[in-house]
XYZ file of C-alpha atoms in Angstrom:
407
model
C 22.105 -32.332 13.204
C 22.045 -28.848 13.424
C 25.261 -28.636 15.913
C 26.959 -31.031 14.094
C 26.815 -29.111 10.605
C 27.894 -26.062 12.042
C 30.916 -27.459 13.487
C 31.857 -29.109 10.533
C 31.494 -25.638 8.891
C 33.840 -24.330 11.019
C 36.398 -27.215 10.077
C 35.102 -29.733 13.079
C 33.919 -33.098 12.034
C 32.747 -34.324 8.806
C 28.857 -34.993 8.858
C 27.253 -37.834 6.406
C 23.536 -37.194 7.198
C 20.916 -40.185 6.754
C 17.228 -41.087 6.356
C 15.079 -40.602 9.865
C 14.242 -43.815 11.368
C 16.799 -46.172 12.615
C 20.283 -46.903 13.761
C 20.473 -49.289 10.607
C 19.679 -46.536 8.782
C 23.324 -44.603 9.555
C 24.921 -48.313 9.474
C 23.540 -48.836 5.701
C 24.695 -45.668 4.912
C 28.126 -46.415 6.066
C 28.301 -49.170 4.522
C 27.998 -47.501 1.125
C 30.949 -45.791 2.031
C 34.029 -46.687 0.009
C 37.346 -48.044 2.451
C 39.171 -44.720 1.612
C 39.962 -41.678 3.480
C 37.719 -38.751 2.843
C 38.686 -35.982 0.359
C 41.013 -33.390 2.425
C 38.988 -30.582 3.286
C 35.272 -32.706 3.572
C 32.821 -30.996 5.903
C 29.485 -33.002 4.459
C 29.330 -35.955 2.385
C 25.383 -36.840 0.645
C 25.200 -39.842 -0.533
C 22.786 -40.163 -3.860
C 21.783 -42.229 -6.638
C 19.902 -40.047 -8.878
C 17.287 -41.383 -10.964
C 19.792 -44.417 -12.465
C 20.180 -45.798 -9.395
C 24.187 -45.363 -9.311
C 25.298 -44.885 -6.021
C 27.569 -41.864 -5.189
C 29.545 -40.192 -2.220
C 29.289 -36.582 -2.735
C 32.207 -34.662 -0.592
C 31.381 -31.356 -0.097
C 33.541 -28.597 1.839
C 32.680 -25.962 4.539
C 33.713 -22.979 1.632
C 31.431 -24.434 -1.303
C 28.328 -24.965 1.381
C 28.912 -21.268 2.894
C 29.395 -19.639 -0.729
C 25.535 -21.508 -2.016
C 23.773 -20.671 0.703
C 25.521 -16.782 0.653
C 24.706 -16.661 -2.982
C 21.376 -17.671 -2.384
C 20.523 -14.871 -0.124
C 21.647 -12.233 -1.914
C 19.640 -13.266 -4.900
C 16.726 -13.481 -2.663
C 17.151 -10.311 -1.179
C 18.518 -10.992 2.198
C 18.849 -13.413 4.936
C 15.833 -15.325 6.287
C 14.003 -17.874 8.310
C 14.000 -21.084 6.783
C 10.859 -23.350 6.625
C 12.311 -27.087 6.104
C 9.975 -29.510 4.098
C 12.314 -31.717 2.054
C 14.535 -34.311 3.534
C 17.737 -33.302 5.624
C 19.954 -36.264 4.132
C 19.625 -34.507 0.659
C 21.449 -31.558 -0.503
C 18.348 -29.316 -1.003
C 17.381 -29.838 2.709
C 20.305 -30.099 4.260
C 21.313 -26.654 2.499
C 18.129 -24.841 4.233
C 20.037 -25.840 7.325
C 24.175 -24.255 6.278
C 21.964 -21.306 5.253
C 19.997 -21.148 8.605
C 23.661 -21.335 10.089
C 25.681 -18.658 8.267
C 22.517 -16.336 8.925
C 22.167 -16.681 12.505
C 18.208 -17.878 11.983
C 16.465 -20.587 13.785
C 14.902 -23.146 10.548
C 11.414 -24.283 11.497
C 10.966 -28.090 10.402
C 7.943 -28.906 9.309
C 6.203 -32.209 10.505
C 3.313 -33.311 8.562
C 0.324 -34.554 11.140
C -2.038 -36.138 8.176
C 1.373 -38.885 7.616
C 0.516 -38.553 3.716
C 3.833 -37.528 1.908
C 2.995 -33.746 1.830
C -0.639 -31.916 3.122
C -0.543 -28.460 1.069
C -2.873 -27.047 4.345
C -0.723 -28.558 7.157
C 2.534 -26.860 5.435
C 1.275 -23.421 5.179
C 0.726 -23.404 8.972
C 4.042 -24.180 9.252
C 4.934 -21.428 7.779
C 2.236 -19.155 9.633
C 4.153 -20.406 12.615
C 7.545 -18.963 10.970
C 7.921 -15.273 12.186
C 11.150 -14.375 9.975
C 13.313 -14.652 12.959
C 15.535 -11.131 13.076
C 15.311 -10.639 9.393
C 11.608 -10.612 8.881
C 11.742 -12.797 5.838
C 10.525 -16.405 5.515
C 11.947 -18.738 3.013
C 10.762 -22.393 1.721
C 12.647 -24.642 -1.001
C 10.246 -27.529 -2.499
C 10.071 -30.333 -4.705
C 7.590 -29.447 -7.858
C 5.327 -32.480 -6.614
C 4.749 -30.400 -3.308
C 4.988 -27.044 -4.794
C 1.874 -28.301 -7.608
C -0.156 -29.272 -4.163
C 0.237 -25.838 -2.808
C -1.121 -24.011 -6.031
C -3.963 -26.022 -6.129
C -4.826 -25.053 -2.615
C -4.367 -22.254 -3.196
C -6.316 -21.296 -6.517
C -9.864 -23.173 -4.249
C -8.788 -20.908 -1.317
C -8.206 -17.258 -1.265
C -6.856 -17.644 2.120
C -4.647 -19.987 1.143
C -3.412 -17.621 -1.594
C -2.564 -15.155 0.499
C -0.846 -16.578 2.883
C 1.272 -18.365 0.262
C 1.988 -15.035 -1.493
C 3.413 -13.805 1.909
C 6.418 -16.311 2.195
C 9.077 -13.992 0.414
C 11.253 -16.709 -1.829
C 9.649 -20.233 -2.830
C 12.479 -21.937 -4.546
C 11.368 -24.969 -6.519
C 13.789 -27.373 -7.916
C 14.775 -30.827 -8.471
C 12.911 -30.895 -11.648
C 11.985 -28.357 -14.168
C 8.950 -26.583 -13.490
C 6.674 -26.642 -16.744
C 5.649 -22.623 -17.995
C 1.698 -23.925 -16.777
C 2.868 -24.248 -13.198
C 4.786 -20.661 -13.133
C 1.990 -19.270 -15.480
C -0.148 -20.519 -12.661
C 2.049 -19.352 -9.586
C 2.351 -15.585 -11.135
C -1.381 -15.412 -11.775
C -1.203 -16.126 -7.913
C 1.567 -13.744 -7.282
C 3.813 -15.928 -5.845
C 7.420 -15.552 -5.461
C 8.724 -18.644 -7.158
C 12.306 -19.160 -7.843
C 13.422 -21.885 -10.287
C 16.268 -23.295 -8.664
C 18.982 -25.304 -10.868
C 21.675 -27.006 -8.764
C 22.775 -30.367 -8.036
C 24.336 -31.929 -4.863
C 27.780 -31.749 -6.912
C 26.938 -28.066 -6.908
C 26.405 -27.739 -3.172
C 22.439 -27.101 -4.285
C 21.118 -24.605 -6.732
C 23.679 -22.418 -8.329
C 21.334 -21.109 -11.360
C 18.189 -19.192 -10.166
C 15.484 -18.581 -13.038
C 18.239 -19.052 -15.427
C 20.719 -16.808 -14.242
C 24.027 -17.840 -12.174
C 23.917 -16.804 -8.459
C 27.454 -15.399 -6.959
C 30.285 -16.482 -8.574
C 28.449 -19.401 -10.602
C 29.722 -19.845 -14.218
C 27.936 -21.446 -17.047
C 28.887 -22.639 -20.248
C 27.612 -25.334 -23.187
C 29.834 -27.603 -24.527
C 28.742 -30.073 -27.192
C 25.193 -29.043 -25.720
C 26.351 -30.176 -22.222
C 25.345 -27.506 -19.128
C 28.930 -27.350 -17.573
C 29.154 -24.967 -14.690
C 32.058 -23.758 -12.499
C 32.666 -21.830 -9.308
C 33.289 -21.851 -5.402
C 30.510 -23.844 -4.723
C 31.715 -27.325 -6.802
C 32.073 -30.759 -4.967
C 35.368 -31.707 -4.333
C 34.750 -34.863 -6.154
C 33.444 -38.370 -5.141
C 34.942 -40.283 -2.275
C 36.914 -42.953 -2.884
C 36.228 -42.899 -7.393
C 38.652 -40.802 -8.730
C 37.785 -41.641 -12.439
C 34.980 -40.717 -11.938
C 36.041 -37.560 -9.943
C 38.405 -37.171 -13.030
C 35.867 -36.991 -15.697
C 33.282 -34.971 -14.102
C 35.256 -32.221 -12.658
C 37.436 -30.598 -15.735
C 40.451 -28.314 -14.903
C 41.206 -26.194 -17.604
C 43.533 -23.418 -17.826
C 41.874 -20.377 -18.796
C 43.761 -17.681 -21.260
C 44.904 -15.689 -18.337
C 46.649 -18.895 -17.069
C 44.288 -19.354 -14.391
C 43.035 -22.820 -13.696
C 38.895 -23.092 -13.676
C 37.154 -26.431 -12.709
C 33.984 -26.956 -14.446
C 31.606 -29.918 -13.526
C 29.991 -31.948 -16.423
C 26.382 -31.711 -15.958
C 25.211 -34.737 -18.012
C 22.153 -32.353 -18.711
C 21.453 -30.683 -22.128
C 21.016 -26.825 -22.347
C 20.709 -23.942 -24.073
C 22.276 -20.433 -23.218
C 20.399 -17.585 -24.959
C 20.659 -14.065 -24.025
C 22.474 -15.060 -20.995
C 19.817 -17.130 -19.948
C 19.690 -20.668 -19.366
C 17.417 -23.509 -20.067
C 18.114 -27.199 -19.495
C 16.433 -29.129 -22.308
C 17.050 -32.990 -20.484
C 19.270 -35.300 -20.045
C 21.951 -35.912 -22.263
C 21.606 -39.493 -22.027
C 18.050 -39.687 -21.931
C 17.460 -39.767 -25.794
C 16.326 -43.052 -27.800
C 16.685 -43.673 -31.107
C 13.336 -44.245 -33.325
C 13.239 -44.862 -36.599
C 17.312 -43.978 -36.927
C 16.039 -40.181 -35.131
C 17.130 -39.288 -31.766
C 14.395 -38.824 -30.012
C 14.472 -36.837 -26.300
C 12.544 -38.455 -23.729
C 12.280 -34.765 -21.227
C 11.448 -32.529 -24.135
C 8.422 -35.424 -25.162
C 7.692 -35.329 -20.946
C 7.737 -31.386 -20.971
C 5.386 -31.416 -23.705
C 3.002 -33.874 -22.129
C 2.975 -32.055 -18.891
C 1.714 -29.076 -20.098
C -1.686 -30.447 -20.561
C -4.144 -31.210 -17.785
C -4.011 -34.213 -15.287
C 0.020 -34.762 -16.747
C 1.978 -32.809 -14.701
C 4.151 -35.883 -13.233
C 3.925 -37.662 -16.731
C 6.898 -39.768 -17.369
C 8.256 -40.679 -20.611
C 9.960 -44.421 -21.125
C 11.347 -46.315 -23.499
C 10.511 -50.088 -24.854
C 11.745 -51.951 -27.699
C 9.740 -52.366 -30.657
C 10.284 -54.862 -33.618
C 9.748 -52.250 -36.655
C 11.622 -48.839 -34.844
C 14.033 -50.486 -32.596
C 12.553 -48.217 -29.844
C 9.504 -46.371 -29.019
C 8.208 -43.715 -26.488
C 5.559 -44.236 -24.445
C 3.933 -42.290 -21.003
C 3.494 -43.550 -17.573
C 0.959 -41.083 -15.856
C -0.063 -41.300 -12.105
C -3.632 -42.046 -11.573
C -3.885 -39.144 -8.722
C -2.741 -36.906 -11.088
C -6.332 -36.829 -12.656
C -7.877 -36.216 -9.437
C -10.220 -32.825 -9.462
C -9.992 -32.497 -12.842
C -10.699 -33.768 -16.300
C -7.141 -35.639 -17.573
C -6.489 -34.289 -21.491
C -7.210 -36.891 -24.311
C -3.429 -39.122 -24.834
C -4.617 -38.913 -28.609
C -4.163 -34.665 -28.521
C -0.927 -35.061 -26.389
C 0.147 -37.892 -29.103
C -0.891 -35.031 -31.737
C 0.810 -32.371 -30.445
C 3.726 -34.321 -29.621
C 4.072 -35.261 -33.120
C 3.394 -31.783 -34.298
C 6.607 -29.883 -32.516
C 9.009 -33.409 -32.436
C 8.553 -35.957 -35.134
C 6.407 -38.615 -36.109
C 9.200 -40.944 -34.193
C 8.696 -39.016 -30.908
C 4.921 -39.643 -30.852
C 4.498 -41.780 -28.029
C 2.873 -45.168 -29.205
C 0.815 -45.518 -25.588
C 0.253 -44.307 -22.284
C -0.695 -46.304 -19.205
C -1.890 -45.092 -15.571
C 0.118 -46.319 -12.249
C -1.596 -45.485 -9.027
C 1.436 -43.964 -7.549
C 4.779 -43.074 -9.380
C 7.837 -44.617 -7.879
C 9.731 -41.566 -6.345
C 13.401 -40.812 -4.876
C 13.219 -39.455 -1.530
C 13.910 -35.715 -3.404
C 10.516 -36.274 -4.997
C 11.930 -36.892 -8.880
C 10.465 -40.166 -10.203
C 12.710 -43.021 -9.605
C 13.685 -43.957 -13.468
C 14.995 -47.202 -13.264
C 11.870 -48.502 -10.451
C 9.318 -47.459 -13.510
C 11.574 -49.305 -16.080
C 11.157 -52.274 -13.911
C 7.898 -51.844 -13.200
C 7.241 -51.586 -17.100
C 9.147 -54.498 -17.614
C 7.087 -56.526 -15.408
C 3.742 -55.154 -17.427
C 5.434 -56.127 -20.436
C 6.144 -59.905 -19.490
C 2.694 -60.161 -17.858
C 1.074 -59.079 -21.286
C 3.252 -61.521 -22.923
C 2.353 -64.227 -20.663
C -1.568 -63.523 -21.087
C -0.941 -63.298 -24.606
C 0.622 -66.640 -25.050
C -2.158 -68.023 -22.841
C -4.860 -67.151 -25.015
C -2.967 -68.397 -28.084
C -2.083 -71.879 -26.408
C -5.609 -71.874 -25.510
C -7.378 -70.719 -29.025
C -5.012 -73.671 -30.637
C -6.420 -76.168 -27.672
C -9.787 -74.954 -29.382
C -8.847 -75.748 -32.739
C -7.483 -79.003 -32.105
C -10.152 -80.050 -30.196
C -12.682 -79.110 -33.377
């Protein structure tokens, strides 16, 4: 892999990385594929779905992967070993590898003996094993999901702590990370980095709300919209859709600018950014738009919620209505906040019609292979909890009327 992505860097061979496992794997993957040449100047193509489930071919060129992973290092203060503990067919972890290439360092992959998804314990020898390479620095880039394990190890063992607070950038993206989980990580003194980035973006291009390198960011009818060298060239073989997510516009000095339509709603203030949700995650209640992230964000702030997942169902009176999926391991080691306080709250900063009429446990949240919760797996999965409870409902009526027949 490694070999292959640094000659396609240096304008060799297009590389369309897949999941470990089998030669079906790479054939299923190339079957996604769309008949059509790839976009001139392709050195990596990702395929992803997101959360919706629509499937995408992501072409991305040599210049757009070398200008992230530049960008990154200078806003994390230099070059550095890489520690790689996200999947290698994904933009975040394939990025760990173009920046391991353009900096001359060796990345360390990190197996995990238990076979559980992540083991907090296992990683950090990993990264014990990590010397820095000729720059002295060690780097990671995690999922929140993983990033939550290591702070928990790490606030039961001081040794733990310390060897987490050695790793000199811990960039943490995918998802927002709630102010609890960085409240927690600076209590630790950990060098987290909020990474903002998609694989249209070649990765993270906003760190802790700021642009890295040449990254531009602007709000238009409260859409995040960002432009600069490290944009996709588009998606292989859909040029509507290429079309309306990458804008040209010509600028006042006459200078053309592509900018790349997030989907995701944000706020610039004081030069800082923060992405509220998802543009087309909002329901309407009552005749109120309602936001499923910012009711999610809420919720996770309290204990035993951090992966809490807000979805909507239709209801006779409002036409929709919120409601929480929670994992069941979430509550593990500690006591899981009341759903009537979150409820409380939530109606408190949002609206009576963003109050969440119920919550229900699941004993492990559907995930895409980044780590965000697959959306449209829980939808079904709700949807099958929803006709079951209808069924068992209309037994016990059909039966009750047996009963009163019978009488």
């Amino acid at each position: 892999m490694l070999a292959a992505l640094a000659d396609a860097l240096d304008g060799g061979t297009p590389v369309l990385p897949v999941p470990d496992g089998s030669e079906s794997a790479a054939l299923g993957a190339l079957q996604q594929l769309p008949e059509n040449e790839l976009l001139e100047g392709t050195a990596l193509v990702i395929l992803t779905s997101g959360s919706s489930g629509i499937p995408k071919a992501v072409a991305l060129s040599a210049s757009a992967l070398r200008a992230s992973a530049e960008a990154t290092h200078e806003r994390l203060g230099g070059p550095g070993q890489w520690i790689v503990a996200l999947p290698t067919h994904l933009i975040s972890g394939v990025q760990m590898l173009v920046r391991s290439i353009v900096c001359g360092t060796e990345p360390v992959f990190f197996d995990d003996p238990s076979g559980r998804p992540f083991d907090p314990a296992a990683f950090l020898d990993a990264c014990d094993a990590a010397d820095g390479g000729s720059t002295g620095r060690r780097y990671v880039s995690l999922v929140p999901v993983q990033f939550a394990r290591l702070l928990e190890l790490a606030e039961q063992d001081p040794d733990a702590a310390e060897r987490l607070r050695a790793i000199d950038g811990v960039l943490v993206g995918g998802q927002a990370v709630t102010l609890e989980v960085r409240r927690r990580a600076h209590a630790l003194g950990v060098r987290l980095r909020r990474s903002y980035g998609m694989t249209e973006t070649a990765g993270g291009c906003v760190y802790d709300g700021v642009e890295i390198g040449d990254t531009r960011v602007r709000i238009r009818a409260g859409e995040v919209q960002l432009a600069g060298p490290s944009l996709a060239l588009g998606y292989i073989g859909d040029p509507v859709l290429t079309a309306e997510k990458f804008a040209e516009e010509v600028g006042r000095d006459g200078v053309p600018t592509r900018w790349y339509r997030t989907g995701d709603a944000g706020e610039l203030l004081g030069g800082m950014l923060t992405v509220t949700g998802r543009l087309d995650r909002v329901l309407v209640s009552g005749g109120v738009n309602v936001s499923l992230d910012e009711i999610e964000r809420i919720a996770r702030e309290h204990a035993g919620w951090d992966s809490a997942v807000a979805v909507r169902v239709p209801d006779a009176e409002w036409g929709e209505r919120p409601g929480l999926v929670v994992e069941i391991a979430d509550s593990a080691g500690a006591a899981r906040a009341d759903f009537d306080a979150i409820r409380a709250v939530i109606r408190e900063r949002l609206g009576a019609a963003a109050a969440p009429e119920w919550s229900t446990e699941i004993d492990r949240m559907p995930r895409l292979p980044g780590g965000k919760p697959d959306l449209r797996a829980i939808d079904e999965w709700i949807g099958r909890l929803r006709a079951s409870f209808a069924e068992t409902r209309a037994a016990g009526s059909a039966a009750a009327h047996s009963q009163e027949d019978d009488a």
